[in-house]
mmCIF file of C-alpha atoms and ligand atoms in Angstrom:
data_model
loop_
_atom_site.group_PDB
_atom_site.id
_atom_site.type_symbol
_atom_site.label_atom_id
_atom_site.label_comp_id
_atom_site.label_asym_id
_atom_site.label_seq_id
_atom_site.Cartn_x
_atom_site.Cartn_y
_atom_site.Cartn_z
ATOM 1 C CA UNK A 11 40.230 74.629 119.622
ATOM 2 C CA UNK A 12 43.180 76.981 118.158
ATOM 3 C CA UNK A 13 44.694 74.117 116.353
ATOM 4 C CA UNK A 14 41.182 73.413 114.774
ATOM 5 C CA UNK A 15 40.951 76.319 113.958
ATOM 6 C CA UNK A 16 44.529 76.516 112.444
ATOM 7 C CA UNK A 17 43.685 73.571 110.501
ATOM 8 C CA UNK A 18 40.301 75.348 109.210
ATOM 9 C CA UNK A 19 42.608 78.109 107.779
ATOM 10 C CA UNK A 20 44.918 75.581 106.165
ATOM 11 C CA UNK A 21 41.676 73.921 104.853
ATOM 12 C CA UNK A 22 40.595 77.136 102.828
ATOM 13 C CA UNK A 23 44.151 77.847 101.590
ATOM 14 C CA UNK A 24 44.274 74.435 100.189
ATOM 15 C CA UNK A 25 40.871 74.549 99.308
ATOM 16 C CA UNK A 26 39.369 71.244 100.785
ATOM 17 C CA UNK A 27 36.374 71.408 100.931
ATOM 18 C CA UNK A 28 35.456 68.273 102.793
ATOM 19 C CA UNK A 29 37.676 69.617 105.610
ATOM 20 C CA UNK A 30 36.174 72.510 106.108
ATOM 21 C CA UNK A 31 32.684 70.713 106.379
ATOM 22 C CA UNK A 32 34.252 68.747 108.892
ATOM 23 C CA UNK A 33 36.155 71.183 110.902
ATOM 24 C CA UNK A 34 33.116 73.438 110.912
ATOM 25 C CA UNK A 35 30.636 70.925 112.604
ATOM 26 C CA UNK A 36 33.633 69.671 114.927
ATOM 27 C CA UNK A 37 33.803 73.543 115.769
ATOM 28 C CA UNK A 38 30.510 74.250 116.537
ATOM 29 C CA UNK A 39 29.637 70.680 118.551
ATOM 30 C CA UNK A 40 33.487 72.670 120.656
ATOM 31 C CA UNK A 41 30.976 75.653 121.557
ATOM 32 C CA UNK A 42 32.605 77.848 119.288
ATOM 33 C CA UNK A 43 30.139 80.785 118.380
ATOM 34 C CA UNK A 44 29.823 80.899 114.038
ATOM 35 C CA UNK A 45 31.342 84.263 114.194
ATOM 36 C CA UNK A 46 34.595 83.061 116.249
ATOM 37 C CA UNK A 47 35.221 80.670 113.375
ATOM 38 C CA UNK A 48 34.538 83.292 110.638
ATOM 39 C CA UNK A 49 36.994 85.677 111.995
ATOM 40 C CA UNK A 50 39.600 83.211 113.781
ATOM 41 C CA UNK A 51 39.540 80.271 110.946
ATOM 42 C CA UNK A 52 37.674 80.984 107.909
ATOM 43 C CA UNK A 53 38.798 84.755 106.661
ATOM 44 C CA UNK A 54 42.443 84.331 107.796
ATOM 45 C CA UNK A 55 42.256 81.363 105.267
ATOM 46 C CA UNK A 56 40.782 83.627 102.731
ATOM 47 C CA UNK A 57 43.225 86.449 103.820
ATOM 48 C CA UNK A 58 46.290 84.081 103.075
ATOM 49 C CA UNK A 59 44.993 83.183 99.876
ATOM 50 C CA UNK A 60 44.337 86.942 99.000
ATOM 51 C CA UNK A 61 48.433 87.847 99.635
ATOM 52 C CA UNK A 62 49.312 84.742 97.384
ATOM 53 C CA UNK A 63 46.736 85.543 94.503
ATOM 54 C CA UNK A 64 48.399 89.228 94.765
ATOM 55 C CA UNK A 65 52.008 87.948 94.293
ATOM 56 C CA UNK A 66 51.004 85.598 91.493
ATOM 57 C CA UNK A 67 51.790 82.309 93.837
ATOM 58 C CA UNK A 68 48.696 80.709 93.247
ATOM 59 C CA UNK A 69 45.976 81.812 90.260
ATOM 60 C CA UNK A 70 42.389 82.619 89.685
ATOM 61 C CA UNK A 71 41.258 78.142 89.920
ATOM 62 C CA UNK A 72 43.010 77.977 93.140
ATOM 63 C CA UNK A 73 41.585 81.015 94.810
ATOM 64 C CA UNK A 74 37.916 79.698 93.062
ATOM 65 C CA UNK A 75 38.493 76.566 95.072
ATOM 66 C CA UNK A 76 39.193 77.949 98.168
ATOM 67 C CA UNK A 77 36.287 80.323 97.799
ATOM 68 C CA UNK A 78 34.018 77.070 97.068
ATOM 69 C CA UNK A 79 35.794 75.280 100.310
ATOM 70 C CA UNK A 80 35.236 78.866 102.461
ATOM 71 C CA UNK A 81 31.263 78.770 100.809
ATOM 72 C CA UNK A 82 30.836 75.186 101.827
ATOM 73 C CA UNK A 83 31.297 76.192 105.896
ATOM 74 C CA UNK A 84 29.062 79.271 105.310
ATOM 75 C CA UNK A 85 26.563 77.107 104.178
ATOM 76 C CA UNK A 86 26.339 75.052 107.827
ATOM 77 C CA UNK A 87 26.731 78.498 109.638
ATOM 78 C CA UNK A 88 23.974 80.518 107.828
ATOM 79 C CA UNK A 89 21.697 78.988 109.531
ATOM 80 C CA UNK A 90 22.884 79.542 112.721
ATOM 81 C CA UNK A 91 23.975 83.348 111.854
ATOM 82 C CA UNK A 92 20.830 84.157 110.328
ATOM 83 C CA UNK A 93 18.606 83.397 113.756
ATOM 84 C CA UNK A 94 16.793 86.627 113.867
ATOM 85 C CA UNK A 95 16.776 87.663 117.667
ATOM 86 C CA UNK A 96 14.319 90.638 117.107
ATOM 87 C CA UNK A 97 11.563 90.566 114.901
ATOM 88 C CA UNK A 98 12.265 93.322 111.666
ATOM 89 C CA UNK A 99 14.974 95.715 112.287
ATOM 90 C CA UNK A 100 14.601 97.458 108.694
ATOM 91 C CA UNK A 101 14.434 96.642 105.329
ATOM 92 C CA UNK A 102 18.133 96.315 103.746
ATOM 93 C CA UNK A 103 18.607 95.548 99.950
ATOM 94 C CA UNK A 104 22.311 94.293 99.284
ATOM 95 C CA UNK A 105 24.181 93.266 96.303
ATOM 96 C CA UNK A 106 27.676 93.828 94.504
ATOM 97 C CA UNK A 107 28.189 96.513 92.128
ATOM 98 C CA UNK A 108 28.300 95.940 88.509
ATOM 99 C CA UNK A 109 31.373 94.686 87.278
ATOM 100 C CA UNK A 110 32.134 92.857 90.413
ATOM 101 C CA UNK A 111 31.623 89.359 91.005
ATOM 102 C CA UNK A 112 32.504 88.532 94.818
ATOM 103 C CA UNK A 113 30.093 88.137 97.163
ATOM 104 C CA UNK A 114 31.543 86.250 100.322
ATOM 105 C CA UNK A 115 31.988 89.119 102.296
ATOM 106 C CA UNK A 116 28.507 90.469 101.219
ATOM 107 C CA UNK A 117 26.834 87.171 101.749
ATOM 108 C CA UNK A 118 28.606 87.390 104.970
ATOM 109 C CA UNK A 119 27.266 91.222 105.908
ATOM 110 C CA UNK A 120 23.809 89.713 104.733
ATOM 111 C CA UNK A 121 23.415 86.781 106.916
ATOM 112 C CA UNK A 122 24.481 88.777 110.389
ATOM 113 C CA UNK A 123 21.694 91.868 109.027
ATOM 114 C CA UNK A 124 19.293 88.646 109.121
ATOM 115 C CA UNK A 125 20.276 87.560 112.324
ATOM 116 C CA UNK A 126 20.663 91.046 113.576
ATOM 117 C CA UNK A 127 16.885 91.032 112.539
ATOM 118 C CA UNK A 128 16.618 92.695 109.388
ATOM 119 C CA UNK A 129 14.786 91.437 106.573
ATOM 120 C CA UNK A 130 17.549 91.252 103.526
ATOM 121 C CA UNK A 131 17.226 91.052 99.946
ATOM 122 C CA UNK A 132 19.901 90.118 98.541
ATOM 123 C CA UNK A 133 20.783 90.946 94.741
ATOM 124 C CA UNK A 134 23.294 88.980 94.188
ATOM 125 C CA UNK A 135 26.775 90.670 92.325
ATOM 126 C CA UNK A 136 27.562 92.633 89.565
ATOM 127 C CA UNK A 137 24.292 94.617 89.812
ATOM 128 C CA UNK A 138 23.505 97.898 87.999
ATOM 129 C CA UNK A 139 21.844 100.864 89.446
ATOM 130 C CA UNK A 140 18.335 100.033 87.863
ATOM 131 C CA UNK A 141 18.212 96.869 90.255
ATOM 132 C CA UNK A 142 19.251 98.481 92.786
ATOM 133 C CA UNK A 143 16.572 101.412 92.254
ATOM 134 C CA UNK A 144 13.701 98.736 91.390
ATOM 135 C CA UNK A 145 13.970 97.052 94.710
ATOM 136 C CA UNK A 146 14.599 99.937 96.842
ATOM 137 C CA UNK A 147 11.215 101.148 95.675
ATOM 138 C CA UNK A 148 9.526 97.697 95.715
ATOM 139 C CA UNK A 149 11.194 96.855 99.134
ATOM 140 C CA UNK A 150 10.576 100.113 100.476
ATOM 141 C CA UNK A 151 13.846 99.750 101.500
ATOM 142 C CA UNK A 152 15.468 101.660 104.930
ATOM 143 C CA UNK A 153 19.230 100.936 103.858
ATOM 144 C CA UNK A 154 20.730 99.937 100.420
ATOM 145 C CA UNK A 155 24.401 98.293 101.143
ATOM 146 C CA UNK A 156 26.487 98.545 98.079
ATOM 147 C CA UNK A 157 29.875 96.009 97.953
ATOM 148 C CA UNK A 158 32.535 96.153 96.308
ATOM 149 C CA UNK A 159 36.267 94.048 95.993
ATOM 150 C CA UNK A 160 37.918 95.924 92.980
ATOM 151 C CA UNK A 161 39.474 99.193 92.673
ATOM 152 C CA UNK A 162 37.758 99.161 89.226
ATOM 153 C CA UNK A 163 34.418 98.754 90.589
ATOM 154 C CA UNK A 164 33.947 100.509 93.729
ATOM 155 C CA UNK A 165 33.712 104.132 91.922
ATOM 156 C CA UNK A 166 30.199 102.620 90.925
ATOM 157 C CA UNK A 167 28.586 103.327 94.224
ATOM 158 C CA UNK A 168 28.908 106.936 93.646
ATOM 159 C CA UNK A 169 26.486 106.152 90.265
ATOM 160 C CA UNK A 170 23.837 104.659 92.852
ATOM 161 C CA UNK A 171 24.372 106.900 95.813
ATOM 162 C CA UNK A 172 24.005 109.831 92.877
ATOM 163 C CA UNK A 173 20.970 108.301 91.665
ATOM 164 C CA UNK A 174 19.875 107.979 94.359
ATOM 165 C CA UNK A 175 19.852 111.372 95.709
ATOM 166 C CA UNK A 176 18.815 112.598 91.826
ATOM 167 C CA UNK A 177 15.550 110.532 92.479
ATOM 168 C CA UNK A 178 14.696 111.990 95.757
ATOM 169 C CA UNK A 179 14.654 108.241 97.827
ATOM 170 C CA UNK A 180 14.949 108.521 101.702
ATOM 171 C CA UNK A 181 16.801 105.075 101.985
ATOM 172 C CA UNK A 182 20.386 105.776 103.528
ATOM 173 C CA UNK A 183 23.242 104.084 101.926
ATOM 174 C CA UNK A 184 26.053 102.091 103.583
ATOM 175 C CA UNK A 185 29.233 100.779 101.557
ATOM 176 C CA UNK A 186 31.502 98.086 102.152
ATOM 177 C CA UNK A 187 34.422 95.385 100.879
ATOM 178 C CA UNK A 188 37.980 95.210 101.159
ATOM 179 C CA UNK A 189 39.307 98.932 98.820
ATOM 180 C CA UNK A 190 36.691 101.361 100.661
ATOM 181 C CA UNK A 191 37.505 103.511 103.536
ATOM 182 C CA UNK A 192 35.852 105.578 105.177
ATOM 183 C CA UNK A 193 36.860 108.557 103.759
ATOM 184 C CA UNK A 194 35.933 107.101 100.053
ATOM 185 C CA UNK A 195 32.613 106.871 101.970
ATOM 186 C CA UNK A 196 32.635 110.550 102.687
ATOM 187 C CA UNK A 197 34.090 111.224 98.973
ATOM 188 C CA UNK A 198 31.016 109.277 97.191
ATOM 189 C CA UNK A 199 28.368 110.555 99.334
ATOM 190 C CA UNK A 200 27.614 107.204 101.860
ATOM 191 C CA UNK A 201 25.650 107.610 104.986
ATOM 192 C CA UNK A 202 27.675 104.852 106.542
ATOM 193 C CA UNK A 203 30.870 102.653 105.492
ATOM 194 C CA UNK A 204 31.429 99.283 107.607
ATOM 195 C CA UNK A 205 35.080 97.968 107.832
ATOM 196 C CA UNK A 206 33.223 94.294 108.186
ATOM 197 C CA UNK A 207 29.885 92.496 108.871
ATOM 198 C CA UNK A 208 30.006 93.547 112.273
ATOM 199 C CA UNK A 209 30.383 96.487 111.971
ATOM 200 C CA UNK A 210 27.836 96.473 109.100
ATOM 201 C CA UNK A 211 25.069 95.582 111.936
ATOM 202 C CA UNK A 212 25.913 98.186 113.985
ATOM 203 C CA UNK A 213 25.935 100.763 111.098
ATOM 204 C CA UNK A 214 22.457 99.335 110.033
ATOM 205 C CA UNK A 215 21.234 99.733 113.969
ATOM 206 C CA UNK A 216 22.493 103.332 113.924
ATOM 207 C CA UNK A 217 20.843 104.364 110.695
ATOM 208 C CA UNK A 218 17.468 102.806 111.555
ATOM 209 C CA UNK A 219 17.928 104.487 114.959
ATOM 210 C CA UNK A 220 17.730 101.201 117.481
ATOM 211 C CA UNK A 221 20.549 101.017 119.908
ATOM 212 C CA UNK A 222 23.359 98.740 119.086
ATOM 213 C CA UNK A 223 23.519 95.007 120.848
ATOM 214 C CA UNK A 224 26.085 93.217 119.198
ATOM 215 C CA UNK A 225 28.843 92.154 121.484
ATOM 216 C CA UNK A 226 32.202 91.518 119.745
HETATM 217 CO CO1 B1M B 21 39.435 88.439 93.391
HETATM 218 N N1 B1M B 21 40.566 90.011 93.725
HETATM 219 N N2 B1M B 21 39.535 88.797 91.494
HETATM 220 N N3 B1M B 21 38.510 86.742 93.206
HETATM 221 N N4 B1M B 21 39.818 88.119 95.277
HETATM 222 C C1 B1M B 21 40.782 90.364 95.188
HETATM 223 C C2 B1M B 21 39.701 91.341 95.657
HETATM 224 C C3 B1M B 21 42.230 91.012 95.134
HETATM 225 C C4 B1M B 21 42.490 92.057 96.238
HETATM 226 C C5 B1M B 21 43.285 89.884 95.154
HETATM 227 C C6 B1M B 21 44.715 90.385 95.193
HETATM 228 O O1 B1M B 21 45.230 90.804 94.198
HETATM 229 N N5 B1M B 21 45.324 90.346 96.354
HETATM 230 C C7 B1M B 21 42.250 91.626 93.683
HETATM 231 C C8 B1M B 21 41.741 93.069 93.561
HETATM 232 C C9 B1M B 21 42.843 94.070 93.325
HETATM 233 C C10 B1M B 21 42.323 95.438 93.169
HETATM 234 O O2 B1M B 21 41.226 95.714 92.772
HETATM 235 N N6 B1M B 21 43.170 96.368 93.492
HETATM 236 C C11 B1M B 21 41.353 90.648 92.931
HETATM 237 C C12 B1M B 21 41.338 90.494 91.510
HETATM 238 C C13 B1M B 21 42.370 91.290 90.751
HETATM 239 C C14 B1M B 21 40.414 89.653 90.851
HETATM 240 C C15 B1M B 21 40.249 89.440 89.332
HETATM 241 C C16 B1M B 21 40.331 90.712 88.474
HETATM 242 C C17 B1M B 21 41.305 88.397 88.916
HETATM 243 C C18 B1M B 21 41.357 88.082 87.449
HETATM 244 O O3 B1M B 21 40.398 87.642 86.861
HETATM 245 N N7 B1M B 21 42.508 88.322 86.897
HETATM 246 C C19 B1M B 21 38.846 88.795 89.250
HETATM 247 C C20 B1M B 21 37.722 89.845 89.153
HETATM 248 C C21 B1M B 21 36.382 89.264 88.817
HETATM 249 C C22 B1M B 21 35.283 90.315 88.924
HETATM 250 O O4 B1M B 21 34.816 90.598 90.010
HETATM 251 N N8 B1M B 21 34.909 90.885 87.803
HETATM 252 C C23 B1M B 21 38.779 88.111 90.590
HETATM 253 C C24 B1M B 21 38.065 86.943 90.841
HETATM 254 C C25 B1M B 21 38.007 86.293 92.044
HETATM 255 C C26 B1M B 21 37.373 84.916 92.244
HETATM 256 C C27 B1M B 21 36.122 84.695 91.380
HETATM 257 C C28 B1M B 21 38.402 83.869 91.881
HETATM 258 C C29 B1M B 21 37.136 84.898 93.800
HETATM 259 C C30 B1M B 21 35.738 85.391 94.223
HETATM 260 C C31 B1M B 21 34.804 84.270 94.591
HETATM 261 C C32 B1M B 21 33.537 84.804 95.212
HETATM 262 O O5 B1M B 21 33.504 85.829 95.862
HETATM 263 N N9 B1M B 21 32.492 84.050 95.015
HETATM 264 C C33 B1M B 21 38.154 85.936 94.276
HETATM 265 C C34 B1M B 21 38.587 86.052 95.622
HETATM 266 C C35 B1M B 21 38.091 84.978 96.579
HETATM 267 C C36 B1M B 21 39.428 87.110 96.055
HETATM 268 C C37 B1M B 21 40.120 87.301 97.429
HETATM 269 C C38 B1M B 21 41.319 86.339 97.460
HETATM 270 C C39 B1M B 21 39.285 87.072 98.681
HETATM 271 C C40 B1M B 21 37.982 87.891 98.752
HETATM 272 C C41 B1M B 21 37.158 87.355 99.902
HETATM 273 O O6 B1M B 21 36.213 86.606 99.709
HETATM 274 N N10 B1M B 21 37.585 87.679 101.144
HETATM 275 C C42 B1M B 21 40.550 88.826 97.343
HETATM 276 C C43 B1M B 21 41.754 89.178 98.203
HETATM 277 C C44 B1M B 21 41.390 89.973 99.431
HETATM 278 O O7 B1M B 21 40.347 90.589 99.541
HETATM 279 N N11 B1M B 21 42.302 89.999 100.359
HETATM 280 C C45 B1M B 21 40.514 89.087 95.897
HETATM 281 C C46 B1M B 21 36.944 87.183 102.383
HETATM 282 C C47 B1M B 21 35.752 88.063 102.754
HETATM 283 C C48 B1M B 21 35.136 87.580 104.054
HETATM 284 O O8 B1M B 21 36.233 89.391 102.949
HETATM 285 O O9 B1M B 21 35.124 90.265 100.842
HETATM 286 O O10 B1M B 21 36.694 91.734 102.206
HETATM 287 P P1 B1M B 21 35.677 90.654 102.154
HETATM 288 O O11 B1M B 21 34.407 91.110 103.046
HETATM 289 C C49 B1M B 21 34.512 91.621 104.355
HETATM 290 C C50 B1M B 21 34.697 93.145 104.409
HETATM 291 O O12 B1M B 21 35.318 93.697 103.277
HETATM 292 C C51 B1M B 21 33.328 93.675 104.666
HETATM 293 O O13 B1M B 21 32.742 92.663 105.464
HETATM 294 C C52 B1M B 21 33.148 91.379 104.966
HETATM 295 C C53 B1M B 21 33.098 90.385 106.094
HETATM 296 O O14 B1M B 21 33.822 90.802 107.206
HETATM 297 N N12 B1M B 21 32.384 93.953 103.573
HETATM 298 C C54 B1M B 21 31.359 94.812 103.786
HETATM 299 C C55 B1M B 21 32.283 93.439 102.351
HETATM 300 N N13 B1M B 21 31.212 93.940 101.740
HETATM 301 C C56 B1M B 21 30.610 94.783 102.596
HETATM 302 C C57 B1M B 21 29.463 95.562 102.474
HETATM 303 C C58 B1M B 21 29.091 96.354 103.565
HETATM 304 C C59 B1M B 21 29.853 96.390 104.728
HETATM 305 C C60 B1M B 21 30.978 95.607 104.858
HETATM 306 O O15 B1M B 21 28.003 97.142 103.564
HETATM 307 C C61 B1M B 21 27.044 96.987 102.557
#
């Protein structure tokens, strides 16, 4: 199983696709749980790819193509991670700040809320405070989970967390995504900050008040 999974890393630095289909069903028929091959195959991939787009070895196609090959196994595991085991946890609304256009790692927090049993909607990315605000109020949400991937961007949770708190909402806010820490949490005013989608549930569990079952 650790050389599949070596090769599943290998598969999303080179960005094939088919591979990753491949190595993902040939993972799961092992008995490896959808998370192990998120955090054992799948993101070191992506992390390898992230150190080679930062020292200008490889450019903004080949990391697109590996992001395509990493959303191609997602696709066979959402299922799978999105099993609710309790029926409605909370109401979380989820999306990407304006300006900011990733969304694997939020699609990821997403589908382990859903299988955590929370009802998600999902916004999609570069979303603006009104959007958040509109479904917060239509949802009724509990939680609103802001992402973010760029330094540029992630100073535009404080606008929603602000707004927020200018409007008078009760939801509690939790922020996420590879440049926020938990004291830029503290700084913009976040009830919660989650390091990854793990975490993320357990955050969500703790904010809604239900004790915390995830085993890692
Ligand atoms: Co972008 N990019 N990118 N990129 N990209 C980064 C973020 C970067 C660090 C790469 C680098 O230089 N090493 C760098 C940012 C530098 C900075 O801000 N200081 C960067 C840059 C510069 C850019 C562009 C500006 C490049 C350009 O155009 N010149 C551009 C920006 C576009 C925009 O957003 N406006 C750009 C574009 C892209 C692609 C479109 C090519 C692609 C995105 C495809 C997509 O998402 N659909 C892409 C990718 C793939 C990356 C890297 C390589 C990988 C990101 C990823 O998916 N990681 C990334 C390098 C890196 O992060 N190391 C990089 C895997 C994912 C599972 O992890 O998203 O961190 P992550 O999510 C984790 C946790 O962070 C956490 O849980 C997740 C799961 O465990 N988490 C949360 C995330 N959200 C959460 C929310 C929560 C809680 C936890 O609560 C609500």
């Amino acid at each position: 199983m650790e050389e599949l999974l070596k090769e599943m890393s290998q598969a999303v630095i080179d960005g094939n696709k088919e591979k990753c289909e491949e190595l993902t069903r040939k993972l799961l028929e092992g008995g490896l749980s959808p998370k192990e091959i998120l955090d054992h195959g799948l993101v070191p991939g992506m992390d390898v790819v992230g150190v080679r787009f930062r020292d200008n070895i490889i450019f903004v196609p080949e990391v697109l193509i590996s992001a395509r090959a990493m959303k191609a196994s997602l696709a066979i595991l959402e299922p799978l991670l999105t099993q609710a085991k309790i029926k409605e946890a909370g109401i979380v609304v989820i999306g990407t700040v304006k300006g900011d256009i990733h969304d694997i790692g939020k699609n990821i927090v997403a589908m382990m809320l859903k299988g955590a049993g929370f009802k998600v909607i999902d916004l999609g990315i570069d979303t603006r405070v009104e959007k958040f605000l509109d479904a917060i109020k239509r949802e009724k949400a509990d939680i609103v989970g802001m992402s973010a991937l760029l330094t540029t961007t992630m100073g535009y949770m404080k606008v929603v967390i602000d707004k927020i708190k200018e409007e008078g909402l009760s939801v509690k806010t939790m922020v996420g995504g590879a440049p926020i820490s938990q004291s830029f949490a503290e700084k913009v005013g976040a009830d919660r900050y989650a390091k990854n989608a793990t975490e993320a549930v357990e955050r969500a569990k703790e904010l809604i008040g239900i004790a915390s079952t995830i085993n890692n």
